[in-house]
Short mmCIF file of C-alpha atoms in Angstrom, two decimals:
data_model
loop_
_atom_site.label_atom_id
_atom_site.label_comp_id
_atom_site.label_asym_id
_atom_site.label_seq_id
_atom_site.Cartn_x
_atom_site.Cartn_y
_atom_site.Cartn_z
CA MET A 1 3.62 -14.47 8.39
CA THR A 2 5.89 -15.24 5.48
CA ALA A 3 4.64 -16.39 2.10
CA GLU A 4 5.75 -19.93 2.92
CA ILE A 5 3.53 -20.11 6.01
CA LYS A 6 0.56 -18.51 4.25
CA PHE A 7 0.92 -20.83 1.29
CA LEU A 8 1.33 -23.84 3.58
CA TRP A 9 -1.95 -22.99 5.31
CA ALA A 10 -3.73 -22.53 1.97
CA ARG A 11 -2.40 -25.86 0.70
CA LEU A 12 -3.14 -27.56 4.03
CA ASN A 13 -6.83 -26.71 3.65
CA ALA A 14 -6.69 -28.05 0.09
CA ASN A 15 -5.13 -31.42 1.00
CA TYR A 16 -7.46 -34.41 0.90
CA TRP A 17 -6.28 -35.70 4.30
CA PHE A 18 -6.56 -32.45 6.29
CA TYR A 19 -10.25 -32.59 7.24
CA PRO A 20 -10.24 -36.36 7.97
CA ALA A 21 -7.29 -35.81 10.33
CA LEU A 22 -8.92 -32.78 11.95
CA PHE A 23 -12.28 -34.52 12.37
CA SER A 24 -10.56 -37.59 13.83
CA LEU A 25 -8.92 -35.49 16.53
CA ILE A 26 -12.24 -33.79 17.32
CA ALA A 27 -14.01 -37.17 17.45
CA ALA A 28 -11.38 -38.57 19.82
CA ALA A 29 -11.73 -35.56 22.13
CA LEU A 30 -15.53 -35.86 22.00
CA ALA A 31 -15.37 -39.59 22.83
CA PHE A 32 -13.16 -39.04 25.89
CA LEU A 33 -15.43 -36.19 27.03
CA MET A 34 -18.60 -38.31 26.70
CA ILE A 35 -16.99 -41.21 28.56
CA TYR A 36 -15.97 -38.82 31.34
CA LEU A 37 -19.53 -37.52 31.60
CA ASP A 38 -20.84 -41.09 31.77
CA ARG A 39 -18.40 -42.04 34.52
CA SER A 40 -19.06 -38.90 36.51
CA GLY A 41 -22.77 -39.64 36.67
CA ALA A 42 -23.80 -36.73 34.44
CA ALA A 43 -25.81 -39.13 32.25
CA GLN A 44 -28.12 -40.35 35.04
CA TRP A 45 -30.96 -38.28 33.60
CA LEU A 46 -31.15 -40.73 30.70
CA ASN A 47 -32.62 -43.29 33.10
CA ASN A 48 -35.71 -41.08 33.44
CA VAL A 49 -36.38 -41.03 29.69
CA GLU A 50 -39.01 -43.73 29.26
CA TRP A 51 -38.73 -44.15 25.48
CA LEU A 52 -34.93 -44.52 25.65
CA ALA A 53 -34.26 -48.03 26.89
CA PRO A 54 -30.84 -48.37 28.55
CA ALA A 55 -28.35 -50.60 26.75
CA ARG A 56 -26.57 -53.54 28.36
CA PRO A 57 -22.80 -54.01 28.00
CA LYS A 58 -23.03 -56.75 25.37
CA GLY A 59 -25.55 -54.85 23.27
CA ALA A 60 -23.46 -51.69 23.47
CA ALA A 61 -20.29 -53.54 22.50
CA ASP A 62 -22.01 -55.23 19.56
CA MET A 63 -23.48 -51.96 18.33
CA LEU A 64 -20.18 -50.08 18.55
CA THR A 65 -18.32 -52.96 16.86
CA VAL A 66 -20.75 -52.97 13.94
CA MET A 67 -20.56 -49.16 13.70
CA ALA A 68 -16.75 -49.09 13.69
CA GLY A 69 -16.52 -51.84 11.06
CA SER A 70 -19.15 -50.32 8.79
CA MET A 71 -17.71 -46.82 9.04
CA ILE A 72 -14.19 -47.83 8.05
CA GLY A 73 -15.62 -49.91 5.21
CA THR A 74 -17.75 -46.98 4.02
CA ALA A 75 -14.74 -44.65 4.27
CA ALA A 76 -12.74 -47.02 2.05
CA THR A 77 -15.60 -47.08 -0.47
CA VAL A 78 -15.88 -43.29 -0.44
CA PHE A 79 -12.15 -42.98 -1.05
CA SER A 80 -12.28 -45.47 -3.93
CA ILE A 81 -15.23 -43.67 -5.58
CA THR A 82 -13.44 -40.33 -5.21
CA ILE A 83 -10.25 -41.65 -6.81
CA ALA A 84 -12.29 -43.12 -9.69
CA ALA A 85 -14.02 -39.77 -10.22
CA VAL A 86 -10.68 -37.93 -10.09
CA ALA A 87 -9.15 -40.33 -12.63
CA TYR A 88 -12.14 -39.87 -14.94
CA ALA A 89 -12.07 -36.06 -14.67
CA SER A 90 -8.32 -35.66 -15.10
CA GLY A 91 -8.35 -38.04 -18.08
CA ASN A 92 -11.26 -36.36 -19.86
CA TYR A 93 -10.98 -32.73 -18.82
CA GLY A 94 -7.24 -32.33 -18.20
CA PRO A 95 -4.69 -33.01 -15.44
CA ARG A 96 -5.06 -29.48 -14.02
CA LEU A 97 -8.55 -30.47 -12.86
CA LEU A 98 -7.00 -32.96 -10.43
CA THR A 99 -6.43 -30.13 -7.95
CA ASN A 100 -10.06 -29.00 -8.15
CA PHE A 101 -11.42 -32.44 -7.26
CA MET A 102 -8.92 -33.04 -4.45
CA GLU A 103 -9.90 -29.64 -2.99
CA ASP A 104 -13.63 -30.38 -3.24
CA ARG A 105 -15.10 -29.77 0.21
CA GLY A 106 -17.91 -32.27 -0.35
CA ASN A 107 -15.45 -35.10 -0.92
CA GLN A 108 -13.19 -34.05 1.95
CA LEU A 109 -15.95 -33.65 4.53
CA SER A 110 -17.68 -36.89 3.53
CA LEU A 111 -14.54 -38.94 4.10
CA ALA A 112 -13.81 -36.97 7.28
CA THR A 113 -17.25 -37.76 8.74
CA PHE A 114 -16.87 -41.52 8.27
CA ILE A 115 -13.31 -41.60 9.61
CA ALA A 116 -14.31 -39.50 12.63
CA SER A 117 -17.26 -41.81 13.40
CA PHE A 118 -14.94 -44.83 13.24
CA VAL A 119 -12.52 -43.21 15.70
CA TYR A 120 -15.35 -42.25 18.05
CA ALA A 121 -16.87 -45.75 18.03
CA LEU A 122 -13.49 -47.39 18.62
CA ILE A 123 -12.65 -45.22 21.63
CA VAL A 124 -16.08 -45.61 23.23
CA LEU A 125 -15.96 -49.38 22.62
CA ARG A 126 -12.79 -49.56 24.72
CA SER A 127 -14.67 -48.24 27.76
CA VAL A 128 -17.51 -50.81 27.64
CA ARG A 129 -17.06 -53.48 30.31
CA ALA A 130 -19.26 -56.53 30.88
CA GLU A 131 -20.56 -57.36 34.36
CA ASP A 132 -18.43 -60.48 34.65
CA GLU A 133 -15.19 -58.65 33.84
CA THR A 134 -12.65 -57.97 36.56
CA PRO A 135 -12.90 -54.41 37.95
CA VAL A 136 -10.09 -51.99 37.14
CA ALA A 137 -7.61 -51.91 40.02
CA GLY A 138 -6.67 -48.59 41.54
CA GLY A 139 -9.44 -46.67 39.79
CA ASP A 140 -12.22 -44.49 41.12
CA ALA A 141 -15.59 -45.69 42.35
CA MET A 142 -17.07 -45.85 38.86
CA THR A 143 -14.24 -47.91 37.36
CA ALA A 144 -14.39 -50.31 40.30
CA LEU A 145 -17.95 -51.34 39.46
CA PRO A 146 -18.39 -54.82 37.94
CA GLY A 147 -19.74 -53.47 34.62
CA PHE A 148 -19.91 -50.22 32.67
CA THR A 149 -22.12 -49.14 29.78
CA PRO A 150 -21.57 -45.53 28.64
CA GLN A 151 -25.18 -44.61 27.91
CA LEU A 152 -24.53 -40.99 26.93
CA SER A 153 -21.60 -41.98 24.72
CA LEU A 154 -23.78 -44.60 23.07
CA LEU A 155 -26.45 -42.00 22.39
CA GLY A 156 -23.75 -39.85 20.75
CA ALA A 157 -22.80 -42.84 18.58
CA TYR A 158 -26.41 -43.18 17.40
CA ILE A 159 -26.49 -39.51 16.49
CA LEU A 160 -23.21 -39.84 14.55
CA LEU A 161 -24.61 -42.88 12.79
CA ALA A 162 -27.64 -40.89 11.64
CA ILE A 163 -25.35 -38.10 10.42
CA CYS A 164 -23.27 -40.62 8.49
CA VAL A 165 -26.35 -41.96 6.71
CA GLY A 166 -27.23 -38.44 5.60
CA VAL A 167 -23.65 -37.75 4.51
CA LEU A 168 -23.56 -41.00 2.51
CA VAL A 169 -26.74 -40.02 0.64
CA PHE A 170 -25.25 -36.58 -0.02
CA PHE A 171 -21.97 -38.09 -1.26
CA LEU A 172 -23.68 -40.52 -3.64
CA ASN A 173 -25.49 -37.56 -5.19
CA HIS A 174 -22.50 -35.20 -5.06
CA ILE A 175 -19.99 -37.36 -6.94
CA PRO A 176 -21.93 -37.84 -10.21
CA SER A 177 -23.01 -34.21 -10.04
CA SER A 178 -19.46 -32.93 -9.53
CA ILE A 179 -18.04 -34.65 -12.62
CA ARG A 180 -20.69 -33.25 -14.98
CA ILE A 181 -18.80 -30.97 -17.34
CA ASN A 182 -21.23 -28.07 -16.95
CA LYS A 183 -20.79 -28.25 -13.17
CA VAL A 184 -17.00 -28.39 -13.55
CA LEU A 185 -16.99 -25.35 -15.82
CA GLU A 186 -19.34 -23.48 -13.50
CA GLY A 187 -17.00 -24.13 -10.58
CA ILE A 188 -13.95 -22.90 -12.47
CA GLY A 189 -15.77 -19.92 -13.97
CA SER A 190 -17.29 -18.78 -10.67
CA ARG A 191 -13.95 -19.09 -8.93
CA LEU A 192 -12.29 -17.14 -11.73
CA LEU A 193 -14.80 -14.29 -11.50
CA GLY A 194 -14.28 -14.16 -7.74
CA ALA A 195 -10.49 -14.10 -8.15
CA ILE A 196 -10.71 -11.25 -10.68
CA ARG A 197 -12.92 -9.17 -8.37
CA GLU A 198 -10.61 -9.79 -5.43
CA THR A 199 -7.42 -9.07 -7.37
CA TYR A 200 -8.76 -5.94 -9.11
CA PRO A 201 -11.42 -4.42 -6.80
CA ILE A 202 -11.71 -1.04 -8.59
CA GLU A 203 -14.44 -1.07 -11.25
CA ASP A 204 -15.14 1.43 -14.07
CA ASP A 205 -12.31 3.73 -12.95
CA LEU A 206 -9.21 3.02 -15.00
CA GLY A 207 -5.86 4.60 -14.14
CA GLU A 208 -2.36 4.86 -15.47
CA ALA A 209 0.15 2.14 -14.57
CA ARG A 210 2.95 3.11 -12.24
CA GLU A 211 6.28 2.77 -13.96
CA PRO A 212 9.04 0.64 -12.37
CA GLU A 213 11.77 2.69 -10.71
CA GLY A 214 14.64 0.32 -11.43
CA GLY A 215 17.49 -0.43 -9.08
CA GLU A 216 19.74 -3.36 -8.25
CA PRO A 217 18.38 -6.87 -8.91
CA VAL A 218 17.38 -9.52 -6.38
CA THR A 219 17.52 -12.87 -8.14
CA SER A 220 15.85 -16.24 -7.67
CA TRP A 221 17.68 -18.79 -5.54
CA GLU A 222 16.02 -21.90 -6.97
CA THR A 223 13.85 -23.18 -9.82
CA GLY A 224 10.06 -23.43 -9.85
CA TYR A 225 6.74 -21.61 -10.18
CA ILE A 226 6.00 -18.62 -7.98
CA GLN A 227 3.05 -19.88 -5.98
CA MET A 228 2.51 -16.92 -3.67
CA ILE A 229 4.00 -13.49 -2.93
CA ASP A 230 3.74 -12.01 0.56
CA PHE A 231 3.20 -8.34 -0.30
CA GLU A 232 2.66 -7.35 3.33
CA ASP A 233 6.10 -8.53 4.41
CA LEU A 234 7.66 -7.00 1.30
CA GLU A 235 6.13 -3.65 2.20
CA ALA A 236 7.40 -3.94 5.77
CA ILE A 237 10.93 -4.65 4.52
CA ALA A 238 10.76 -1.73 2.09
CA GLU A 239 9.52 0.63 4.83
CA GLU A 240 12.31 -0.49 7.14
CA CYS A 241 15.09 0.10 4.63
CA GLY A 242 13.44 3.15 3.04
CA GLY A 243 13.59 1.72 -0.49
CA THR A 244 11.27 0.96 -3.40
CA PHE A 245 10.81 -2.54 -4.82
CA SER A 246 9.86 -3.00 -8.50
CA LEU A 247 8.69 -6.58 -9.10
CA LYS A 248 9.61 -8.26 -12.38
CA VAL A 249 7.54 -11.41 -11.92
CA ARG A 250 3.93 -12.32 -11.09
CA THR A 251 2.39 -15.22 -9.22
CA GLY A 252 2.36 -18.16 -11.62
CA ASP A 253 5.57 -17.22 -13.44
CA PHE A 254 8.32 -19.82 -13.82
CA VAL A 255 11.74 -18.75 -12.56
CA HIS A 256 15.16 -20.31 -12.28
CA ARG A 257 18.40 -19.42 -10.55
CA GLU A 258 19.78 -15.95 -11.22
CA LEU A 259 16.54 -14.77 -12.84
CA THR A 260 15.55 -11.34 -11.53
CA LEU A 261 12.61 -11.37 -9.12
CA MET A 262 12.62 -7.64 -8.37
CA GLU A 263 14.72 -4.49 -8.54
CA VAL A 264 15.58 -2.62 -5.35
CA LYS A 265 16.07 1.14 -5.24
CA ASP A 266 17.61 3.03 -2.29
CA CYS A 267 18.43 -0.24 -0.48
CA LYS A 268 21.38 -2.58 -0.54
CA PRO A 269 20.16 -5.95 -1.89
CA GLU A 270 22.70 -7.89 0.16
CA ASP A 271 21.20 -6.49 3.38
CA ILE A 272 17.64 -7.62 2.65
CA GLU A 273 18.11 -10.49 0.21
CA GLU A 274 17.43 -13.34 2.65
CA ARG A 275 14.29 -11.69 4.06
CA VAL A 276 12.99 -10.84 0.58
CA ARG A 277 13.35 -14.41 -0.63
CA GLU A 278 11.20 -15.60 2.27
CA CYS A 279 8.37 -13.51 0.78
CA PHE A 280 8.31 -15.65 -2.39
CA SER A 281 6.94 -19.20 -2.24
CA LEU A 282 8.29 -21.41 -5.06
CA GLY A 283 7.11 -24.89 -6.01
CA PRO A 284 6.88 -27.44 -8.83
CA THR A 285 3.30 -26.60 -9.87
CA ARG A 286 1.06 -23.58 -10.31
CA THR A 287 -1.86 -23.04 -7.95
CA PRO A 288 -4.99 -20.84 -8.09
CA GLU A 289 -3.86 -18.66 -5.15
CA GLN A 290 -3.11 -15.11 -6.38
CA ASP A 291 -3.17 -16.42 -9.98
CA PRO A 292 -6.38 -15.89 -12.01
CA GLN A 293 -4.49 -16.94 -15.14
CA PHE A 294 -4.32 -20.49 -13.79
CA LEU A 295 -8.13 -20.69 -13.87
CA ILE A 296 -8.20 -19.19 -17.37
CA ASP A 297 -5.78 -21.90 -18.47
CA GLU A 298 -8.13 -24.55 -17.04
CA LEU A 299 -11.02 -23.25 -19.13
CA VAL A 300 -8.81 -23.10 -22.22
CA GLU A 301 -7.54 -26.64 -21.63
CA ILE A 302 -11.07 -28.04 -21.38
CA GLY A 303 -12.06 -26.18 -24.55
CA LEU A 304 -9.02 -27.40 -26.49
CA ARG A 305 -9.58 -31.00 -25.44
CA ALA A 306 -13.26 -30.78 -26.39
CA LEU A 307 -12.38 -29.53 -29.88
CA SER A 308 -9.66 -32.12 -30.47
CA PRO A 309 -10.41 -34.72 -33.20
CA GLY A 310 -10.36 -37.53 -30.64
CA ILE A 311 -13.19 -36.03 -28.55
CA ASN A 312 -15.00 -33.66 -30.96
CA ASP A 313 -17.37 -32.12 -28.40
CA PRO A 314 -18.00 -28.52 -29.55
CA PHE A 315 -20.78 -27.97 -26.99
CA THR A 316 -18.36 -28.32 -24.09
CA ALA A 317 -16.03 -25.88 -25.84
CA ILE A 318 -18.94 -23.46 -26.29
CA THR A 319 -19.65 -23.53 -22.55
CA ALA A 320 -15.96 -22.87 -21.85
CA LEU A 321 -16.11 -19.91 -24.26
CA HIS A 322 -19.11 -18.48 -22.41
CA TRP A 323 -17.22 -18.48 -19.11
CA LEU A 324 -14.13 -17.02 -20.81
CA GLY A 325 -16.34 -14.26 -22.16
CA ALA A 326 -17.75 -13.50 -18.71
CA ALA A 327 -14.25 -13.36 -17.24
CA THR A 328 -12.97 -11.15 -20.08
CA ALA A 329 -15.85 -8.73 -19.61
CA GLU A 330 -15.10 -8.60 -15.88
CA VAL A 331 -11.41 -7.90 -16.50
CA GLY A 332 -12.21 -5.34 -19.20
CA ARG A 333 -14.17 -3.06 -16.88
CA ARG A 334 -11.66 -3.07 -14.01
CA ASP A 335 -8.54 -1.14 -13.12
CA LEU A 336 -5.74 -3.69 -13.56
CA HIS A 337 -3.24 -1.88 -11.36
CA LYS A 338 -2.85 -3.66 -8.04
CA ASP A 339 -2.59 -1.65 -4.85
CA VAL A 340 -0.79 -4.44 -3.02
CA CYS A 341 -0.17 -2.24 0.02
CA GLY A 342 -3.75 -1.10 0.50
CA SER A 343 -2.32 2.27 1.43
CA GLU A 344 -4.35 5.47 1.54
CA GLY A 345 -2.69 8.85 1.34
CA LYS A 346 0.82 7.50 0.89
CA GLU A 347 2.72 6.02 -2.00
CA CYS A 348 3.21 2.26 -1.93
CA ARG A 349 6.83 1.14 -1.90
CA ILE A 350 5.96 -2.06 -3.80
CA ILE A 351 5.43 -1.72 -7.56
CA PRO A 352 3.98 -5.01 -8.88
CA ALA A 353 4.53 -6.18 -12.44
CA ALA A 354 1.91 -4.42 -14.56
CA ASP A 355 -1.06 -6.40 -15.90
CA ASP A 356 -2.84 -5.40 -19.08
CA PHE A 357 -6.07 -6.34 -20.83
CA GLN A 358 -4.27 -7.55 -23.96
CA HIS A 359 -2.45 -10.17 -21.90
CA TYR A 360 -5.69 -11.61 -20.50
CA ALA A 361 -7.39 -11.63 -23.91
CA ASP A 362 -4.44 -13.46 -25.45
CA ARG A 363 -4.31 -15.92 -22.56
CA GLY A 364 -7.95 -16.86 -23.01
CA PHE A 365 -9.32 -16.31 -26.51
CA GLY A 366 -5.90 -16.18 -28.16
CA SER A 367 -4.94 -19.61 -26.81
CA ILE A 368 -8.14 -21.32 -27.95
CA ARG A 369 -8.57 -19.46 -31.25
CA SER A 370 -6.92 -21.97 -33.59
CA ALA A 371 -9.04 -24.87 -32.33
CA VAL A 372 -12.26 -22.82 -32.41
CA ALA A 373 -11.60 -21.84 -36.03
CA THR A 374 -11.90 -25.48 -37.10
CA ASN A 375 -15.52 -25.74 -35.91
CA PRO A 376 -18.19 -23.45 -37.39
CA ALA A 377 -20.52 -23.66 -34.38
CA ALA A 378 -17.73 -22.80 -31.94
CA ALA A 379 -16.44 -20.02 -34.21
CA LYS A 380 -19.85 -18.33 -34.36
CA VAL A 381 -20.23 -18.61 -30.59
CA MET A 382 -16.78 -17.12 -30.02
CA LEU A 383 -17.71 -14.10 -32.16
CA GLU A 384 -20.92 -13.74 -30.18
CA THR A 385 -19.00 -14.08 -26.90
CA LEU A 386 -16.47 -11.42 -27.92
CA GLU A 387 -19.35 -9.15 -28.90
CA ASN A 388 -21.11 -9.67 -25.57
CA ALA A 389 -17.87 -9.22 -23.61
CA ALA A 390 -17.44 -5.80 -25.22
CA VAL A 391 -20.86 -4.56 -24.04
CA PRO A 392 -19.85 -3.46 -20.50
CA ILE A 393 -16.41 -2.23 -21.63
CA LYS A 394 -16.36 1.51 -22.23
CA HIS A 395 -12.71 2.00 -23.10
CA GLU A 396 -12.13 2.00 -26.83
CA GLY A 397 -8.63 0.52 -26.56
CA ARG A 398 -9.88 -2.58 -24.78
CA ARG A 399 -12.80 -2.92 -27.19
CA ALA A 400 -10.25 -2.79 -30.00
CA VAL A 401 -8.45 -5.76 -28.43
CA LEU A 402 -11.66 -7.80 -28.65
CA ARG A 403 -12.21 -6.60 -32.21
CA LEU A 404 -8.72 -7.79 -33.08
CA GLU A 405 -9.45 -11.22 -31.58
CA GLY A 406 -12.49 -11.47 -33.86
CA ASP A 407 -10.42 -10.43 -36.89
CA LEU A 408 -7.77 -13.05 -36.13
CA LEU A 409 -10.43 -15.72 -35.64
CA MET A 410 -11.93 -14.91 -39.04
CA LYS A 411 -8.53 -15.11 -40.72
CA GLN A 412 -7.86 -18.45 -39.07
CA ALA A 413 -11.31 -19.75 -40.08
CA GLU A 414 -10.61 -18.87 -43.70
CA HIS A 415 -7.73 -21.36 -43.61
CA SER A 416 -9.64 -24.05 -41.71
CA LEU A 417 -13.19 -23.91 -43.12
CA LYS A 418 -14.69 -23.89 -46.57
CA GLY A 419 -18.04 -23.99 -48.33
CA PRO A 420 -21.26 -23.23 -46.43
CA ASP A 421 -19.50 -23.47 -43.04
CA LEU A 422 -17.19 -20.61 -43.96
CA LYS A 423 -20.04 -18.51 -45.35
CA GLU A 424 -22.02 -18.87 -42.11
CA VAL A 425 -19.03 -17.71 -40.08
CA GLU A 426 -18.46 -14.79 -42.46
CA VAL A 427 -22.08 -13.65 -42.02
CA ARG A 428 -21.69 -13.76 -38.23
CA TYR A 429 -18.35 -11.95 -38.47
CA ARG A 430 -19.93 -9.08 -40.42
CA GLU A 431 -22.53 -8.66 -37.67
CA PHE A 432 -19.76 -8.74 -35.06
CA SER A 433 -17.74 -6.10 -36.92
CA THR A 434 -20.73 -3.79 -37.28
CA LYS A 435 -21.54 -3.84 -33.58
CA LEU A 436 -17.95 -3.37 -32.38
CA ASP A 437 -17.35 -0.50 -34.81
CA ARG A 438 -19.88 1.66 -32.97
CA PRO A 439 -18.03 4.56 -31.28
CA LYS A 440 -17.68 4.48 -27.50
CA PRO A 441 -16.38 7.18 -25.12
CA VAL A 442 -12.62 6.96 -24.60
CA ARG A 443 -11.33 6.42 -21.05
CA ALA A 444 -7.81 6.26 -19.62
CA VAL A 445 -6.39 2.74 -19.64
CA SER A 446 -3.32 0.81 -18.64
#
């Protein structure tokens, strides 16, 4: 599969309409199957169930009509509540959060359940026929009868109705819970930690970065963000032509025409250019796929908004700093060199653009530093977070990066704070400096 197909599938699962459409198709198939079972006589055993009184055509039609009307009305309400929650979250926490709420499985599956129940009820309702209605001409023995009440299908409708009640209760609890800022930050932070572990699986075993081997450039053919790179297909192309590809961009980078995507050695770019470009998916926006930095930016954006004069919510910023610290500690103890080929015993022909710890520290703490320096509570927590992030990191070079972030924060605070606020931060900074100055064993690093 090319990157375009893989990315399309990932985005398809993230679209708000995908599960409602899928559930509607399943509900339609289920409705036709249940009607077939009713007409074939497979539901005759229901007549022997004493506590289950058989329905008459009018009662069945009324029940299915009420169910279809209520389900489509509930689905409209669910959609309206979701849009209101999305508008609130994107306005208060940042527009990047719009994607998170549209991808929320609770919202998607709730709407899908109500839409599917509506489709099921509508299709079953079509098969109900009163006793005084004219029989269907040219049909089988069952359709030629003067009336038809699909008892098994009706039982299925009752079961779906019970499920919908449970889903509605879940949804009414899920929506207010999902827009709580702590829950939002937990979702982003947990996803970020998972992305880091998946992208850099090797822990506590740092290695040297592989240097690019140069070659002739393959350039971008259009403008946009790199949303996904298909490393498997790139490796297959490199194996076929016997060359080595040195990537110059990462997922999440913005490119435009004639900007170099990669350098090709021992291959003619003109022979593979079209196939190589199919391995890069470009679009107008960044996405979380293959891009942990996108999630870091979401945490930073929430923290910056919380510390802005218009909102002035340092406690939200402190929570964002805690998750940034956890992510930084996770990055700091991992080998940041990607083995995109997953090869054992042979050298990979794809050399990805090198990642380094300094880049991640700057992207997180460096981006939020100026705003944190204006608030004494947030500044003290950031020093504590940097100190805690350094605990699992054994390499002295990476610990020095965190020490530098603390030094820069203190310098910025000296320009932004004064009086007792500044003195409190200075006291905390001295404690931070003492703990990070303790010698640690040196390890190889990128």
